[in-house]
Coordinates of C-alpha atoms in Angstrom, one line a residue:
M22 CA 26.2 2.1 -80.3
N23 CA 23.1 1.4 -82.4
D24 CA 19.7 2.9 -81.6
R25 CA 18.4 -0.3 -79.9
S26 CA 21.4 -0.4 -77.6
K27 CA 20.9 3.3 -76.7
S28 CA 17.2 2.8 -76.1
R29 CA 17.9 -0.2 -73.9
S30 CA 20.6 1.7 -72.0
A31 CA 18.1 4.5 -71.4
A32 CA 15.5 2.0 -70.3
R33 CA 17.9 0.5 -67.7
L34 CA 18.7 3.9 -66.2
A35 CA 15.1 4.9 -66.1
A36 CA 14.1 1.5 -64.6
V37 CA 16.6 2.1 -61.7
Q38 CA 15.1 5.5 -61.2
A39 CA 11.6 4.1 -61.2
L40 CA 12.5 1.4 -58.8
Y41 CA 14.0 3.9 -56.5
Q42 CA 10.8 6.0 -56.6
L43 CA 8.8 2.9 -56.0
E44 CA 10.7 2.1 -52.9
M45 CA 10.8 5.7 -51.6
E46 CA 7.3 6.8 -52.3
G47 CA 5.3 3.5 -52.7
T48 CA 3.7 4.9 -55.9
P49 CA 1.3 2.2 -57.3
L50 CA 3.1 0.4 -60.1
A51 CA 0.5 1.2 -62.8
N52 CA 0.7 4.9 -61.9
L53 CA 4.5 4.8 -61.8
L54 CA 4.8 3.2 -65.3
H55 CA 2.3 5.7 -66.7
E56 CA 4.2 8.7 -65.2
F57 CA 7.5 7.5 -66.8
H58 CA 5.8 6.8 -70.1
Q59 CA 4.2 10.2 -70.3
H60 CA 6.6 12.5 -68.5
R61 CA 10.1 11.0 -68.3
L62 CA 11.1 8.6 -71.1
G63 CA 12.5 10.7 -74.0
A64 CA 11.4 13.9 -72.3
T65 CA 13.3 17.2 -71.8
I66 CA 13.4 18.1 -68.1
E67 CA 15.2 21.2 -66.9
D68 CA 17.0 21.6 -70.3
V69 CA 18.2 18.0 -70.3
T70 CA 16.8 15.7 -73.0
Y71 CA 16.6 12.1 -72.0
A72 CA 17.2 9.4 -74.6
Q73 CA 14.1 7.6 -75.8
A74 CA 13.9 4.3 -73.9
E75 CA 12.5 1.1 -75.1
E76 CA 9.2 1.1 -73.2
S77 CA 8.5 -2.6 -73.2
F78 CA 12.0 -3.3 -71.9
F79 CA 11.7 -0.7 -69.2
D80 CA 8.3 -2.1 -68.2
D81 CA 9.7 -5.6 -68.1
I82 CA 12.5 -4.7 -65.7
V83 CA 10.4 -2.6 -63.4
T84 CA 7.5 -5.1 -63.2
G85 CA 9.8 -8.1 -63.1
V86 CA 11.8 -6.7 -60.2
D87 CA 8.6 -5.8 -58.4
K88 CA 7.1 -9.3 -58.8
R89 CA 10.2 -11.2 -58.0
R90 CA 11.8 -8.9 -55.4
A91 CA 12.1 -11.6 -52.7
E92 CA 13.8 -14.0 -55.0
I93 CA 16.1 -11.3 -56.4
D94 CA 17.0 -10.0 -53.0
G95 CA 17.9 -13.5 -51.9
L96 CA 20.3 -13.9 -54.8
I97 CA 21.9 -10.5 -54.0
A98 CA 22.1 -11.2 -50.3
A99 CA 23.8 -14.5 -50.8
R100 CA 26.6 -12.6 -52.5
L101 CA 27.1 -9.9 -49.9
S102 CA 30.0 -10.1 -47.5
S103 CA 29.4 -11.5 -44.0
G104 CA 27.6 -8.9 -41.9
W105 CA 26.1 -7.1 -44.8
T106 CA 22.4 -7.0 -45.6
M107 CA 20.2 -5.6 -48.3
E108 CA 19.1 -2.9 -45.9
R109 CA 22.6 -1.8 -45.3
L110 CA 23.1 -1.0 -49.0
D111 CA 22.0 2.5 -49.9
K112 CA 18.8 2.8 -51.9
P113 CA 20.2 3.5 -55.4
M114 CA 22.6 0.7 -55.1
R115 CA 19.8 -1.7 -54.2
Q116 CA 17.9 -0.8 -57.3
I117 CA 20.9 -1.1 -59.6
L118 CA 21.6 -4.6 -58.2
R119 CA 18.0 -5.6 -58.3
A120 CA 17.6 -4.6 -62.0
G121 CA 20.8 -6.2 -63.0
A122 CA 20.0 -9.4 -61.1
Y123 CA 16.5 -9.5 -62.7
E124 CA 18.0 -9.3 -66.2
L125 CA 20.4 -12.1 -65.4
L126 CA 17.6 -14.2 -64.0
A127 CA 14.8 -13.6 -66.4
R128 CA 16.2 -12.1 -69.7
Q129 CA 18.2 -15.0 -71.2
D130 CA 17.9 -13.1 -74.5
V131 CA 20.5 -10.6 -73.2
G132 CA 24.1 -11.7 -72.8
T133 CA 25.7 -11.9 -69.4
G134 CA 28.5 -9.5 -70.3
T135 CA 26.1 -7.0 -71.7
V136 CA 24.0 -7.0 -68.5
I137 CA 26.9 -6.6 -66.2
S138 CA 28.6 -3.9 -68.4
E139 CA 25.3 -1.9 -68.7
Y140 CA 24.7 -1.9 -64.9
V141 CA 28.3 -0.9 -64.2
D142 CA 27.6 2.0 -66.6
V143 CA 24.4 2.8 -64.6
A144 CA 26.4 2.7 -61.4
H145 CA 28.9 5.3 -62.8
A146 CA 25.9 7.7 -63.1
F147 CA 25.5 7.6 -59.3
Y148 CA 28.8 6.5 -57.9
D149 CA 32.6 6.5 -58.1
K150 CA 34.8 3.7 -59.5
R151 CA 34.8 1.6 -56.3
E152 CA 31.1 1.2 -56.2
A153 CA 31.0 0.4 -59.9
G154 CA 33.5 -2.4 -59.2
F155 CA 31.2 -3.7 -56.5
V156 CA 28.3 -3.9 -59.0
N157 CA 30.6 -5.7 -61.4
G158 CA 31.7 -8.3 -58.9
L159 CA 28.3 -8.9 -57.3
L160 CA 26.4 -9.2 -60.7
D161 CA 29.1 -11.6 -61.9
G162 CA 28.5 -13.7 -58.9
V163 CA 24.7 -13.7 -59.4
A164 CA 25.3 -14.6 -63.1
K165 CA 27.3 -17.7 -62.0
D166 CA 24.3 -18.7 -59.7
V167 CA 21.6 -18.3 -62.3
R168 CA 23.1 -18.9 -65.8

């Protein structure tokens, strides 16, 4: 994996974390981005060094999801099984799906397979294999809708 791929992978994981914080705490977006730029991206926290993330890519995902949340949630909700709603998904899963759906919708410069694979990897950081498979299937469906 080259340096750009690593920095984008780190940006995706950080974006999911930032979106989670945004939903949980309601931190103003500008403050949240500043906090991540200054204290999280590429930082060492509790003896763990985080990979340097591509800041502009991180910013685009976080701000893009925030601006287009209703549209993104509609795309995701359309792919959920009958009886399931966005609210029924747990919070980290919502953020993974939102970030992935945003990239599929707005980042035509990133290949479909790359987006899906990357967010399946992000899902593995939080969940077991079954949930990662769910991310794969749902984002594949969203890709068919928007690409």
